[in-house]
C-alpha cells in the first residue's frame, strides 16, 4: 500500500491517494501533527508534489526520497508508514 500512496502522490491523484489511507489516518511533518487533508492540499496537490524514492527499508514502510514541490523546491526527506488492514494508517515525514 505504500507504493500505491507514492504512485497516487506522483500522479497528483487525490482520490487515489485518499483511497490508500484508512478513514482515521494521521500524519506528522517534521514532528508536528498535521491535518492530512490540509497538508496534502498545500504540500502535494496544490504544489505539484513529487517523490523520487532513493531507498526503501523495513519491508517497504521506511523511505528516503527526494521530495519536490513548487512551494519549497527540492529536499531530501524521510517517510515512515504504518500500514493497517492493507491501508496506510499513519505517515510521518520530515527532512532527512
Short mmCIF file of N, CA, C and O in Angstrom, two decimals:
data_model
loop_
_atom_site.label_atom_id
_atom_site.label_comp_id
_atom_site.label_asym_id
_atom_site.label_seq_id
_atom_site.Cartn_x
_atom_site.Cartn_y
_atom_site.Cartn_z
N UNK A 1 0.81 -1.20 0.00
CA UNK A 1 0.00 0.00 0.00
C UNK A 1 0.85 1.26 0.00
O UNK A 1 0.42 2.28 -0.49
N UNK A 2 2.06 1.18 0.53
CA UNK A 2 2.94 2.35 0.49
C UNK A 2 3.24 2.73 -0.95
O UNK A 2 3.21 3.91 -1.31
N UNK A 3 3.50 1.73 -1.80
CA UNK A 3 3.77 2.03 -3.20
C UNK A 3 2.57 2.70 -3.86
O UNK A 3 2.72 3.62 -4.67
N UNK A 4 1.37 2.28 -3.51
CA UNK A 4 0.16 2.91 -4.04
C UNK A 4 0.08 4.37 -3.61
O UNK A 4 -0.29 5.25 -4.39
N UNK A 5 0.42 4.65 -2.36
CA UNK A 5 0.46 6.03 -1.85
C UNK A 5 1.42 6.86 -2.69
O UNK A 5 1.08 7.96 -3.15
N UNK A 6 2.64 6.35 -2.89
CA UNK A 6 3.66 7.08 -3.66
C UNK A 6 3.18 7.28 -5.10
O UNK A 6 3.28 8.38 -5.65
N UNK A 7 2.65 6.24 -5.71
CA UNK A 7 2.18 6.35 -7.10
C UNK A 7 1.05 7.37 -7.22
O UNK A 7 1.02 8.16 -8.17
N UNK A 8 0.12 7.36 -6.26
CA UNK A 8 -1.00 8.31 -6.29
C UNK A 8 -0.50 9.74 -6.10
O UNK A 8 -0.95 10.67 -6.80
N UNK A 9 0.43 9.93 -5.17
CA UNK A 9 1.00 11.25 -4.95
C UNK A 9 1.67 11.74 -6.24
O UNK A 9 1.42 12.87 -6.68
N UNK A 10 2.48 10.88 -6.85
CA UNK A 10 3.20 11.29 -8.06
C UNK A 10 2.27 11.53 -9.25
O UNK A 10 2.60 12.30 -10.14
N UNK A 11 1.11 10.90 -9.25
CA UNK A 11 0.13 11.11 -10.31
C UNK A 11 -0.76 12.32 -10.02
O UNK A 11 -1.61 12.67 -10.83
N UNK A 12 -0.54 12.94 -8.84
CA UNK A 12 -1.37 14.07 -8.41
C UNK A 12 -2.85 13.68 -8.37
O UNK A 12 -3.72 14.45 -8.74
N UNK A 13 -3.09 12.44 -7.92
CA UNK A 13 -4.44 11.87 -7.90
C UNK A 13 -4.95 11.81 -6.46
O UNK A 13 -4.69 10.87 -5.72
N UNK A 14 -5.69 12.84 -6.08
CA UNK A 14 -6.16 12.97 -4.71
C UNK A 14 -7.09 11.82 -4.31
O UNK A 14 -6.94 11.26 -3.21
N UNK A 15 -8.01 11.45 -5.17
CA UNK A 15 -8.94 10.35 -4.84
C UNK A 15 -8.18 9.06 -4.60
O UNK A 15 -8.46 8.32 -3.65
N UNK A 16 -7.23 8.79 -5.44
CA UNK A 16 -6.44 7.55 -5.32
C UNK A 16 -5.60 7.57 -4.04
O UNK A 16 -5.49 6.56 -3.35
N UNK A 17 -5.00 8.72 -3.71
CA UNK A 17 -4.19 8.79 -2.51
C UNK A 17 -5.06 8.56 -1.27
O UNK A 17 -4.71 7.77 -0.39
N UNK A 18 -6.21 9.22 -1.21
CA UNK A 18 -7.07 9.05 -0.04
C UNK A 18 -7.65 7.64 0.04
O UNK A 18 -7.92 7.15 1.13
N UNK A 19 -7.79 6.96 -1.08
CA UNK A 19 -8.25 5.57 -1.08
C UNK A 19 -7.19 4.65 -0.49
O UNK A 19 -7.51 3.57 0.01
N UNK A 20 -5.92 5.09 -0.50
CA UNK A 20 -4.83 4.29 0.07
C UNK A 20 -4.73 4.47 1.58
O UNK A 20 -3.97 3.76 2.24
N UNK A 21 -5.49 5.41 2.15
CA UNK A 21 -5.45 5.71 3.59
C UNK A 21 -6.64 5.10 4.31
O UNK A 21 -7.73 5.00 3.76
N UNK A 22 -6.44 4.74 5.58
CA UNK A 22 -7.57 4.35 6.42
C UNK A 22 -8.42 5.59 6.68
O UNK A 22 -7.94 6.73 6.53
N UNK A 23 -9.66 5.38 7.07
CA UNK A 23 -10.55 6.52 7.35
C UNK A 23 -10.05 7.39 8.49
O UNK A 23 -10.35 8.58 8.54
N UNK A 24 -9.29 6.79 9.41
CA UNK A 24 -8.80 7.53 10.58
C UNK A 24 -7.29 7.80 10.51
O UNK A 24 -6.64 8.00 11.53
N UNK A 25 -6.74 7.83 9.31
CA UNK A 25 -5.30 8.02 9.13
C UNK A 25 -4.84 9.34 9.74
O UNK A 25 -5.57 10.34 9.75
N UNK A 26 -3.60 9.32 10.25
CA UNK A 26 -2.97 10.51 10.82
C UNK A 26 -1.61 10.70 10.19
O UNK A 26 -1.07 9.81 9.53
N UNK A 27 -1.03 11.89 10.41
CA UNK A 27 0.28 12.18 9.85
C UNK A 27 0.98 13.26 10.66
O UNK A 27 0.35 14.01 11.39
N UNK A 28 2.30 13.31 10.48
CA UNK A 28 3.08 14.40 11.05
C UNK A 28 4.12 14.84 10.02
O UNK A 28 4.54 14.07 9.16
N UNK A 29 4.51 16.11 10.12
CA UNK A 29 5.52 16.69 9.25
C UNK A 29 6.56 17.35 10.16
O UNK A 29 6.21 18.23 10.94
N UNK A 30 7.79 16.90 10.08
CA UNK A 30 8.86 17.38 10.96
C UNK A 30 8.46 17.32 12.43
O UNK A 30 8.73 18.24 13.20
N UNK A 31 7.76 16.24 12.80
CA UNK A 31 7.39 16.02 14.19
C UNK A 31 6.16 16.75 14.68
O UNK A 31 5.78 16.63 15.84
N UNK A 32 5.51 17.50 13.79
CA UNK A 32 4.31 18.25 14.16
C UNK A 32 3.10 17.57 13.54
O UNK A 32 3.06 17.34 12.33
N UNK A 33 2.11 17.24 14.37
CA UNK A 33 0.89 16.62 13.87
C UNK A 33 0.19 17.59 12.91
O UNK A 33 0.09 18.79 13.19
N UNK A 34 -0.28 17.05 11.80
CA UNK A 34 -0.95 17.87 10.77
C UNK A 34 -2.26 17.22 10.38
O UNK A 34 -2.44 16.01 10.49
N UNK A 35 -3.16 18.04 9.84
CA UNK A 35 -4.40 17.56 9.25
C UNK A 35 -4.05 17.07 7.84
O UNK A 35 -3.52 17.84 7.03
N UNK A 36 -4.33 15.80 7.56
CA UNK A 36 -3.92 15.22 6.27
C UNK A 36 -4.54 15.96 5.09
O UNK A 36 -3.85 16.25 4.11
N UNK A 37 -5.81 16.28 5.16
CA UNK A 37 -6.47 16.95 4.04
C UNK A 37 -5.83 18.32 3.77
O UNK A 37 -5.54 18.66 2.62
N UNK A 38 -5.60 19.09 4.83
CA UNK A 38 -4.99 20.41 4.66
C UNK A 38 -3.55 20.30 4.18
O UNK A 38 -3.12 21.02 3.28
N UNK A 39 -2.79 19.36 4.78
CA UNK A 39 -1.39 19.22 4.43
C UNK A 39 -1.22 18.78 2.98
O UNK A 39 -0.42 19.36 2.24
N UNK A 40 -1.96 17.75 2.56
CA UNK A 40 -1.83 17.29 1.18
C UNK A 40 -2.32 18.35 0.20
O UNK A 40 -1.76 18.50 -0.88
N UNK A 41 -3.34 19.11 0.58
CA UNK A 41 -3.82 20.19 -0.28
C UNK A 41 -2.75 21.24 -0.51
O UNK A 41 -2.58 21.74 -1.63
N UNK A 42 -1.99 21.55 0.54
CA UNK A 42 -0.96 22.58 0.46
C UNK A 42 0.36 22.06 -0.09
O UNK A 42 0.98 22.70 -0.94
N UNK A 43 0.81 20.91 0.41
CA UNK A 43 2.16 20.42 0.12
C UNK A 43 2.23 19.46 -1.07
O UNK A 43 3.31 19.24 -1.61
N UNK A 44 1.10 18.88 -1.44
CA UNK A 44 1.10 17.90 -2.53
C UNK A 44 0.27 18.41 -3.71
O UNK A 44 0.81 18.83 -4.73
N UNK A 45 -1.04 18.40 -3.56
CA UNK A 45 -1.92 18.68 -4.69
C UNK A 45 -1.92 20.15 -5.10
O UNK A 45 -2.01 20.44 -6.29
N UNK A 46 -1.78 21.06 -4.17
CA UNK A 46 -1.73 22.47 -4.50
C UNK A 46 -0.37 22.96 -4.91
O UNK A 46 -0.19 24.11 -5.29
N UNK A 47 0.64 22.07 -4.82
CA UNK A 47 2.01 22.48 -5.11
C UNK A 47 2.74 21.50 -6.02
O UNK A 47 3.96 21.50 -6.09
N UNK A 48 1.98 20.63 -6.69
CA UNK A 48 2.55 19.67 -7.64
C UNK A 48 3.68 18.84 -7.01
O UNK A 48 4.77 18.74 -7.56
N UNK A 49 3.38 18.25 -5.85
CA UNK A 49 4.37 17.44 -5.15
C UNK A 49 4.76 16.19 -5.91
O UNK A 49 3.95 15.60 -6.62
N UNK A 50 6.02 15.80 -5.75
CA UNK A 50 6.53 14.61 -6.42
C UNK A 50 7.63 13.98 -5.57
O UNK A 50 8.51 14.69 -5.05
N UNK A 51 7.58 12.65 -5.42
CA UNK A 51 8.59 11.90 -4.67
C UNK A 51 9.42 11.07 -5.63
O UNK A 51 8.88 10.35 -6.45
N UNK A 52 10.74 11.17 -5.48
CA UNK A 52 11.65 10.25 -6.18
C UNK A 52 12.32 9.44 -5.08
O UNK A 52 13.19 9.93 -4.36
N UNK A 53 11.88 8.21 -4.93
CA UNK A 53 12.35 7.36 -3.85
C UNK A 53 13.80 6.96 -4.09
O UNK A 53 14.15 6.46 -5.15
N UNK A 54 14.64 7.20 -3.08
CA UNK A 54 16.05 6.85 -3.15
C UNK A 54 16.33 5.51 -2.49
O UNK A 54 17.18 4.76 -2.97
N UNK A 55 15.65 5.24 -1.38
CA UNK A 55 15.89 3.97 -0.69
C UNK A 55 14.63 3.54 0.05
O UNK A 55 13.79 4.36 0.42
N UNK A 56 14.53 2.22 0.24
CA UNK A 56 13.39 1.61 0.90
C UNK A 56 13.94 0.66 1.97
O UNK A 56 14.87 -0.09 1.72
N UNK A 57 13.34 0.70 3.17
CA UNK A 57 13.78 -0.18 4.25
C UNK A 57 12.56 -0.66 5.04
O UNK A 57 11.44 -0.24 4.78
N UNK A 58 12.83 -1.53 5.99
CA UNK A 58 11.82 -2.05 6.92
C UNK A 58 10.59 -2.61 6.19
O UNK A 58 9.46 -2.27 6.49
N UNK A 59 10.87 -3.45 5.20
CA UNK A 59 9.78 -4.10 4.49
C UNK A 59 8.94 -3.17 3.62
O UNK A 59 7.81 -3.47 3.29
N UNK A 60 9.50 -2.03 3.26
CA UNK A 60 8.80 -1.09 2.38
C UNK A 60 8.08 0.03 3.11
O UNK A 60 7.42 0.84 2.48
N UNK A 61 8.23 0.10 4.44
CA UNK A 61 7.49 1.14 5.18
C UNK A 61 8.34 2.35 5.54
O UNK A 61 7.81 3.35 6.02
N UNK A 62 9.64 2.30 5.33
CA UNK A 62 10.52 3.44 5.56
C UNK A 62 11.18 3.82 4.24
O UNK A 62 11.83 2.99 3.61
N UNK A 63 11.02 5.07 3.86
CA UNK A 63 11.57 5.55 2.60
C UNK A 63 12.44 6.77 2.83
O UNK A 63 12.18 7.56 3.74
N UNK A 64 13.42 6.94 1.99
CA UNK A 64 14.13 8.20 1.84
C UNK A 64 13.87 8.63 0.41
O UNK A 64 14.00 7.82 -0.52
N UNK A 65 13.45 9.87 0.25
CA UNK A 65 13.06 10.34 -1.08
C UNK A 65 13.47 11.78 -1.29
O UNK A 65 13.54 12.57 -0.34
N UNK A 66 13.73 12.10 -2.54
CA UNK A 66 13.87 13.49 -2.94
C UNK A 66 12.45 13.97 -3.18
O UNK A 66 11.76 13.46 -4.07
N UNK A 67 11.97 14.90 -2.35
CA UNK A 67 10.61 15.41 -2.49
C UNK A 67 10.68 16.82 -3.05
O UNK A 67 11.42 17.67 -2.54
N UNK A 68 9.93 17.05 -4.10
CA UNK A 68 9.93 18.34 -4.78
C UNK A 68 8.50 18.85 -4.88
O UNK A 68 7.59 18.09 -5.20
N UNK A 69 8.33 20.14 -4.58
CA UNK A 69 7.06 20.80 -4.87
C UNK A 69 7.33 22.26 -5.21
O UNK A 69 8.44 22.76 -5.00
N UNK A 70 6.32 22.92 -5.74
CA UNK A 70 6.50 24.30 -6.18
C UNK A 70 6.56 25.28 -5.01
O UNK A 70 6.96 26.42 -5.19
N UNK A 71 6.22 24.82 -3.82
CA UNK A 71 6.24 25.69 -2.64
C UNK A 71 7.64 25.77 -2.02
O UNK A 71 8.10 26.84 -1.65
N UNK A 72 8.32 24.63 -1.89
CA UNK A 72 9.59 24.57 -1.17
C UNK A 72 10.77 24.18 -2.06
O UNK A 72 11.91 24.19 -1.59
N UNK A 73 10.52 23.74 -3.27
CA UNK A 73 11.61 23.26 -4.11
C UNK A 73 11.88 21.80 -3.81
O UNK A 73 10.96 21.04 -3.51
N UNK A 74 13.14 21.41 -3.84
CA UNK A 74 13.51 20.01 -3.67
C UNK A 74 14.25 19.82 -2.35
O UNK A 74 15.09 20.65 -1.98
N UNK A 75 13.92 18.73 -1.64
CA UNK A 75 14.63 18.43 -0.41
C UNK A 75 14.67 16.92 -0.18
O UNK A 75 13.79 16.20 -0.66
N UNK A 76 15.66 16.47 0.52
CA UNK A 76 15.78 15.06 0.89
C UNK A 76 14.90 14.84 2.11
O UNK A 76 15.03 15.54 3.11
N UNK A 77 14.00 13.87 2.01
CA UNK A 77 13.02 13.64 3.06
C UNK A 77 12.99 12.17 3.48
O UNK A 77 13.34 11.29 2.70
N UNK A 78 12.55 11.95 4.70
CA UNK A 78 12.30 10.59 5.17
C UNK A 78 10.80 10.43 5.34
O UNK A 78 10.09 11.39 5.67
N UNK A 79 10.34 9.23 5.10
CA UNK A 79 8.92 8.89 5.21
C UNK A 79 8.81 7.57 5.96
O UNK A 79 9.49 6.61 5.61
N UNK A 80 7.99 7.52 6.98
CA UNK A 80 7.74 6.29 7.73
C UNK A 80 6.23 6.04 7.72
O UNK A 80 5.46 6.92 8.08
N UNK A 81 5.86 4.85 7.28
CA UNK A 81 4.45 4.50 7.14
C UNK A 81 4.06 3.40 8.11
O UNK A 81 4.83 2.45 8.33
N UNK A 82 2.87 3.52 8.66
CA UNK A 82 2.25 2.45 9.44
C UNK A 82 1.08 1.94 8.61
O UNK A 82 0.21 2.74 8.23
N UNK A 83 1.10 0.66 8.31
CA UNK A 83 0.05 0.06 7.48
C UNK A 83 -0.84 -0.80 8.37
O UNK A 83 -0.34 -1.57 9.20
N UNK A 84 -2.15 -0.67 8.19
CA UNK A 84 -3.13 -1.46 8.93
C UNK A 84 -4.23 -1.90 7.98
O UNK A 84 -4.76 -1.07 7.24
N UNK A 85 -4.53 -3.16 7.99
CA UNK A 85 -5.60 -3.71 7.14
C UNK A 85 -5.42 -3.33 5.67
O UNK A 85 -6.38 -3.01 4.97
N UNK A 86 -4.16 -3.33 5.22
CA UNK A 86 -3.89 -3.09 3.80
C UNK A 86 -3.92 -1.64 3.37
O UNK A 86 -3.85 -1.34 2.18
N UNK A 87 -4.01 -0.71 4.34
CA UNK A 87 -4.02 0.72 4.01
C UNK A 87 -3.05 1.46 4.92
O UNK A 87 -2.68 0.97 5.98
N UNK A 88 -2.67 2.65 4.51
CA UNK A 88 -1.79 3.48 5.32
C UNK A 88 -2.62 4.11 6.45
O UNK A 88 -3.57 4.85 6.19
N UNK A 89 -2.23 3.79 7.69
CA UNK A 89 -2.94 4.33 8.86
C UNK A 89 -2.25 5.58 9.39
O UNK A 89 -2.88 6.41 10.06
N UNK A 90 -0.96 5.70 9.11
CA UNK A 90 -0.20 6.87 9.56
C UNK A 90 1.03 7.00 8.69
O UNK A 90 1.63 6.02 8.27
N UNK A 91 1.40 8.26 8.44
CA UNK A 91 2.72 8.51 7.85
C UNK A 91 3.35 9.70 8.53
O UNK A 91 2.68 10.62 8.98
N UNK A 92 4.65 9.59 8.65
CA UNK A 92 5.46 10.66 9.25
C UNK A 92 6.52 11.03 8.23
O UNK A 92 7.19 10.16 7.68
N UNK A 93 6.65 12.32 7.97
CA UNK A 93 7.63 12.79 7.01
C UNK A 93 8.42 13.93 7.62
O UNK A 93 7.99 14.56 8.59
N UNK A 94 9.56 14.18 7.06
CA UNK A 94 10.41 15.28 7.53
C UNK A 94 11.70 15.27 6.75
O UNK A 94 11.97 14.36 5.97
N UNK A 95 12.49 16.28 6.98
CA UNK A 95 13.77 16.36 6.27
C UNK A 95 14.69 15.25 6.76
O UNK A 95 14.71 14.93 7.95
N UNK A 96 15.39 14.66 5.82
CA UNK A 96 16.29 13.55 6.15
C UNK A 96 17.70 14.07 6.39
O UNK A 96 18.07 15.10 5.92
#
